[in-house]
Amino acid sequence: MENRIICTEIYEAALSMIGERNAVHNADYAERAPYLLAAFCCEAAQIDRLYRKTKGYGKQPEFGSVMIELASPFSLSPRFLGPASLYLAAMLVLDEDEELSDRLYGKYCDAMSAICSEVGATEKIIDVYQY
């Protein structure tokens, strides 16, 4: 399975979710997004590996655990595009709009739970931001 989605597309979807239309005017978001995408990929990597095994997809490509350039291909299965956008959007507005961030993060958790249900994952997703 070859993934042709570029991380910029995830970033643009996240901006749309938070009501930002012009990525050029969001230097702070653009600066933080590569680190947040890496955090998401690290958090979802184990479930992606299980998803790939269940669906008969190839091996998960390597990705940076600290930063993933926006111009690089998304490393997880396409099934994780929605949750990645939700996670990124939630984290980008965390300090500015906590209510919106909470709503988006809740949707992210629901999306990840749905993926876990698809593959029969029974391990709980740990909310590292709760503690």
Coordinates of N, CA and C in Angstrom, one line a residue:
M1 N 0.8 -1.2 0.0 CA 0.0 0.0 0.0 C 0.9 1.2 0.0
E2 N 0.7 2.0 -1.0 CA 1.5 3.3 -1.1 C 0.6 4.4 -0.7
N3 N 1.2 5.3 0.2 CA 0.4 6.4 0.7 C 0.9 7.7 0.0
R4 N 0.1 8.4 -0.7 CA 0.5 9.5 -1.5 C 0.0 10.8 -0.8
I5 N -0.5 10.8 0.4 CA -0.9 11.9 1.1 C 0.3 12.7 1.7
I6 N 0.4 13.9 1.4 CA 1.4 14.7 2.0 C 1.0 15.4 3.3
C7 N 1.8 15.5 4.3 CA 1.4 16.1 5.6 C 0.8 17.5 5.5
T8 N 1.2 18.2 4.4 CA 0.6 19.5 4.2 C -0.9 19.4 4.1
E9 N -1.4 18.4 3.5 CA -2.8 18.2 3.4 C -3.5 18.0 4.7
I10 N -2.9 17.3 5.6 CA -3.4 17.1 7.0 C -3.4 18.4 7.7
Y11 N -2.3 19.2 7.5 CA -2.2 20.5 8.1 C -3.3 21.4 7.6
E12 N -3.5 21.4 6.3 CA -4.6 22.3 5.8 C -6.0 21.9 6.3
A13 N -6.2 20.6 6.4 CA -7.5 20.1 6.9 C -7.7 20.5 8.4
A14 N -6.6 20.5 9.1 CA -6.6 20.9 10.5 C -6.9 22.4 10.6
L15 N -6.3 23.2 9.8 CA -6.6 24.6 9.7 C -8.0 24.9 9.4
S16 N -8.6 24.2 8.5 CA -10.0 24.3 8.1 C -10.9 24.0 9.4
M17 N -10.5 23.0 10.1 CA -11.3 22.6 11.3 C -11.3 23.7 12.4
I18 N -10.3 24.5 12.4 CA -10.2 25.6 13.4 C -10.6 27.0 12.8
G19 N -11.1 26.9 11.6 CA -11.5 28.2 11.0 C -10.5 29.1 10.4
E20 N -9.3 28.5 10.2 CA -8.2 29.3 9.6 C -8.2 28.9 8.1
R21 N -8.2 29.9 7.2 CA -8.3 29.7 5.8 C -7.0 29.9 5.1
N22 N -6.1 30.7 5.6 CA -4.9 31.0 4.9 C -3.7 30.5 5.7
A23 N -3.1 29.4 5.2 CA -1.9 28.8 5.9 C -0.7 29.8 6.0
V24 N -0.6 30.7 5.0 CA 0.5 31.6 4.9 C 0.5 32.5 6.2
H25 N -0.6 32.9 6.7 CA -0.7 33.8 7.8 C -0.6 33.1 9.1
N26 N -0.3 31.9 9.2 CA -0.2 31.1 10.4 C 1.2 30.6 10.7
A27 N 2.1 31.5 10.8 CA 3.5 31.0 11.0 C 3.7 30.2 12.2
D28 N 3.0 30.6 13.3 CA 3.1 29.8 14.6 C 2.6 28.4 14.4
Y29 N 1.4 28.3 13.7 CA 0.9 27.0 13.5 C 1.8 26.1 12.6
A30 N 2.3 26.7 11.5 CA 3.2 26.0 10.6 C 4.5 25.6 11.3
E31 N 4.9 26.4 12.3 CA 6.2 26.0 13.0 C 5.9 24.9 13.9
R32 N 4.7 24.8 14.6 CA 4.4 23.8 15.6 C 3.9 22.5 14.9
A33 N 3.3 22.6 13.8 CA 2.7 21.4 13.1 C 3.6 20.2 12.9
P34 N 4.8 20.4 12.4 CA 5.7 19.2 12.2 C 6.0 18.4 13.5
Y35 N 6.1 19.1 14.6 CA 6.3 18.4 15.9 C 5.0 17.7 16.4
L36 N 3.9 18.4 16.2 CA 2.6 17.8 16.6 C 2.3 16.5 15.7
L37 N 2.6 16.6 14.5 CA 2.4 15.4 13.6 C 3.3 14.3 14.0
A38 N 4.5 14.6 14.4 CA 5.4 13.5 14.9 C 4.8 12.9 16.2
A39 N 4.3 13.7 17.1 CA 3.7 13.2 18.3 C 2.5 12.3 18.0
F40 N 1.7 12.7 17.1 CA 0.5 11.9 16.7 C 1.0 10.6 16.1
C41 N 1.9 10.6 15.2 CA 2.4 9.4 14.6 C 3.0 8.4 15.6
C42 N 3.7 9.0 16.5 CA 4.3 8.1 17.6 C 3.2 7.5 18.5
E43 N 2.2 8.3 18.8 CA 1.1 7.8 19.6 C 0.3 6.8 18.9
A44 N 0.1 6.9 17.6 CA -0.8 6.0 16.8 C 0.0 4.9 16.1
A45 N 1.3 4.9 16.2 CA 2.1 3.9 15.4 C 1.8 2.4 15.8
Q46 N 1.6 2.1 17.0 CA 1.3 0.7 17.4 C 0.0 0.3 16.8
I47 N -1.0 1.1 16.8 CA -2.3 0.8 16.3 C -2.2 0.7 14.8
D48 N -1.4 1.6 14.2 CA -1.2 1.5 12.7 C -0.6 0.2 12.3
R49 N 0.4 -0.3 13.1 CA 1.0 -1.6 12.8 C 0.0 -2.7 12.8
L50 N -0.8 -2.7 13.8 CA -1.9 -3.7 14.0 C -2.9 -3.6 12.8
Y51 N -3.2 -2.4 12.5 CA -4.2 -2.1 11.4 C -3.6 -2.7 10.1
R52 N -2.3 -2.4 9.8 CA -1.7 -2.9 8.6 C -1.6 -4.4 8.6
K53 N -1.4 -5.0 9.7 CA -1.3 -6.5 9.8 C -2.7 -7.0 9.5
T54 N -3.7 -6.5 10.1 CA -5.1 -6.9 10.0 C -5.6 -6.8 8.5
K55 N -5.2 -5.7 7.9 CA -5.7 -5.4 6.5 C -4.7 -6.0 5.4
G56 N -3.6 -6.5 5.8 CA -2.7 -7.1 4.9 C -1.9 -6.1 4.1
Y57 N -1.7 -4.9 4.8 CA -0.9 -3.8 4.2 C 0.6 -4.1 4.5
G58 N 1.4 -3.4 3.8 CA 2.9 -3.5 4.0 C 3.3 -2.9 5.3
K59 N 4.6 -3.0 5.5 CA 5.3 -2.5 6.7 C 5.2 -1.0 6.8
Q60 N 5.0 -0.5 8.0 CA 5.0 0.9 8.3 C 6.3 1.5 8.0
P61 N 6.3 2.6 7.2 CA 7.6 3.3 6.9 C 8.1 4.0 8.2
E62 N 9.4 4.2 8.2 CA 10.0 4.9 9.3 C 9.6 6.4 9.2
F63 N 9.6 7.0 10.3 CA 9.3 8.5 10.4 C 10.0 9.0 11.6
G64 N 10.2 10.3 11.6 CA 10.9 11.0 12.7 C 10.0 11.1 13.9
S65 N 10.6 10.7 15.0 CA 9.8 10.7 16.3 C 9.7 12.1 16.9
V66 N 10.5 13.0 16.4 CA 10.5 14.4 17.0 C 9.8 15.4 16.0
M67 N 10.1 15.2 14.7 CA 9.5 16.2 13.8 C 9.3 15.5 12.4
I68 N 8.2 15.8 11.8 CA 7.9 15.3 10.4 C 7.6 16.5 9.6
E69 N 8.4 16.7 8.6 CA 8.3 17.9 7.7 C 6.9 17.8 7.0
L70 N 6.3 19.0 6.8 CA 5.0 19.1 6.2 C 5.0 18.6 4.8
A71 N 6.2 18.7 4.1 CA 6.3 18.4 2.7 C 6.5 16.9 2.5
S72 N 6.6 16.1 3.6 CA 6.9 14.7 3.5 C 5.6 13.9 3.4
P73 N 5.6 12.6 2.9 CA 4.4 11.8 2.9 C 4.0 11.4 4.3
F74 N 2.7 11.2 4.5 CA 2.2 10.8 5.8 C 2.6 9.3 5.9
S75 N 3.1 9.0 7.1 CA 3.7 7.6 7.3 C 2.7 6.6 7.7
L76 N 1.6 6.9 8.2 CA 0.6 5.9 8.7 C -0.4 5.6 7.6
S77 N -1.2 4.6 7.8 CA -2.2 4.2 6.8 C -3.2 5.3 6.6
P78 N -3.8 5.4 5.4 CA -4.7 6.4 5.1 C -5.9 6.5 6.1
R79 N -6.2 5.4 6.7 CA -7.3 5.4 7.7 C -7.0 6.3 8.8
F80 N -5.8 6.7 9.1 CA -5.4 7.6 10.1 C -5.4 9.1 9.8
L81 N -5.8 9.4 8.5 CA -5.8 10.8 8.1 C -6.7 11.7 8.9
G82 N -7.9 11.2 9.1 CA -8.9 12.0 9.8 C -8.5 12.2 11.3
P83 N -8.1 11.1 12.0 CA -7.7 11.3 13.4 C -6.4 12.3 13.4
A84 N -5.5 12.2 12.5 CA -4.4 13.0 12.5 C -4.8 14.5 12.3
S85 N -5.7 14.8 11.5 CA -6.2 16.2 11.3 C -6.9 16.7 12.6
L86 N -7.7 15.8 13.2 CA -8.4 16.2 14.4 C -7.4 16.5 15.5
Y87 N -6.4 15.6 15.7 CA -5.4 15.7 16.7 C -4.6 17.0 16.5
L88 N -4.2 17.3 15.3 CA -3.4 18.4 15.0 C -4.2 19.7 15.2
A89 N -5.4 19.7 14.8 CA -6.3 20.9 15.0 C -6.5 21.2 16.5
A90 N -6.7 20.1 17.3 CA -6.9 20.2 18.7 C -5.7 20.8 19.4
M91 N -4.5 20.3 19.0 CA -3.3 20.8 19.7 C -2.9 22.2 19.2
L92 N -3.2 22.6 18.0 CA -2.9 23.9 17.5 C -3.6 25.0 18.3
V93 N -4.8 24.7 18.7 CA -5.6 25.8 19.4 C -5.7 25.6 20.9
L94 N -5.0 24.6 21.4 CA -5.1 24.3 22.8 C -5.0 25.5 23.7
D95 N -4.0 26.4 23.5 CA -3.8 27.6 24.3 C -4.8 28.7 24.0
E96 N -5.3 28.7 22.8 CA -6.1 29.9 22.3 C -7.6 29.6 22.6
D97 N -8.1 28.4 22.4 CA -9.5 28.1 22.5 C -9.7 26.7 23.1
E98 N -9.6 26.7 24.4 CA -9.7 25.4 25.1 C -10.9 24.6 24.8
E99 N -12.1 25.3 24.7 CA -13.3 24.6 24.4 C -13.3 23.9 23.0
L100 N -12.9 24.6 22.0 CA -12.7 24.0 20.7 C -11.7 22.9 20.7
S101 N -10.6 23.1 21.4 CA -9.6 22.1 21.5 C -10.2 20.8 22.1
D102 N -10.9 21.0 23.2 CA -11.5 19.8 23.8 C -12.5 19.1 22.9
R103 N -13.3 19.8 22.2 CA -14.3 19.2 21.2 C -13.5 18.4 20.1
L104 N -12.5 19.0 19.6 CA -11.8 18.3 18.5 C -11.0 17.1 19.1
Y105 N -10.5 17.2 20.3 CA -9.8 16.1 20.9 C -10.7 15.0 21.2
G106 N -11.9 15.3 21.6 CA -12.9 14.3 21.8 C -13.2 13.5 20.6
K107 N -13.4 14.2 19.5 CA -13.6 13.6 18.2 C -12.4 12.7 17.7
Y108 N -11.2 13.2 18.0 CA -10.0 12.4 17.8 C -10.0 11.1 18.5
C109 N -10.4 11.2 19.8 CA -10.4 10.0 20.6 C -11.5 9.0 20.1
D110 N -12.6 9.5 19.7 CA -13.7 8.7 19.1 C -13.2 8.0 17.8
A111 N -12.5 8.8 17.0 CA -12.0 8.2 15.7 C -10.9 7.1 16.0
M112 N -10.1 7.3 16.9 CA -9.1 6.3 17.3 C -9.7 5.1 17.9
S113 N -10.8 5.3 18.7 CA -11.5 4.2 19.3 C -12.1 3.3 18.2
A114 N -12.7 4.0 17.1 CA -13.3 3.3 16.0 C -12.3 2.4 15.3
I115 N -11.1 3.0 15.1 CA -10.0 2.2 14.5 C -9.6 1.0 15.3
C116 N -9.5 1.2 16.6 CA -9.2 0.1 17.5 C -10.2 -1.0 17.5
S117 N -11.5 -0.6 17.4 CA -12.6 -1.5 17.3 C -12.5 -2.3 16.0
E118 N -12.1 -1.7 14.9 CA -12.0 -2.4 13.6 C -10.9 -3.5 13.6
V119 N -9.9 -3.3 14.4 CA -8.8 -4.2 14.4 C -8.8 -5.1 15.6
G120 N -9.7 -4.9 16.5 CA -9.8 -5.7 17.7 C -8.8 -5.3 18.8
A121 N -8.3 -4.1 18.7 CA -7.3 -3.7 19.8 C -8.1 -3.4 21.1
T122 N -7.6 -4.0 22.1 CA -8.2 -3.9 23.4 C -7.5 -3.0 24.4
E123 N -6.3 -2.6 24.0 CA -5.5 -1.7 24.9 C -6.1 -0.3 24.9
K124 N -6.2 0.3 26.1 CA -6.7 1.6 26.2 C -5.7 2.6 25.6
I125 N -6.3 3.6 24.9 CA -5.4 4.7 24.4 C -5.2 5.6 25.6
I126 N -3.9 5.9 25.9 CA -3.6 6.7 27.1 C -3.6 8.2 26.7
D127 N -4.3 8.9 27.4 CA -4.4 10.4 27.2 C -3.2 11.0 28.0
V128 N -2.1 11.2 27.3 CA -0.9 11.7 27.9 C -1.1 13.2 28.3
Y129 N -2.0 13.9 27.8 CA -2.2 15.3 28.1 C -3.1 15.5 29.3
Q130 N -3.7 14.4 29.8 CA -4.7 14.5 31.0 C -3.9 14.7 32.3
Y131 N -2.7 14.1 32.3 CA -2.0 14.1 33.6 C -1.0 15.3 33.7

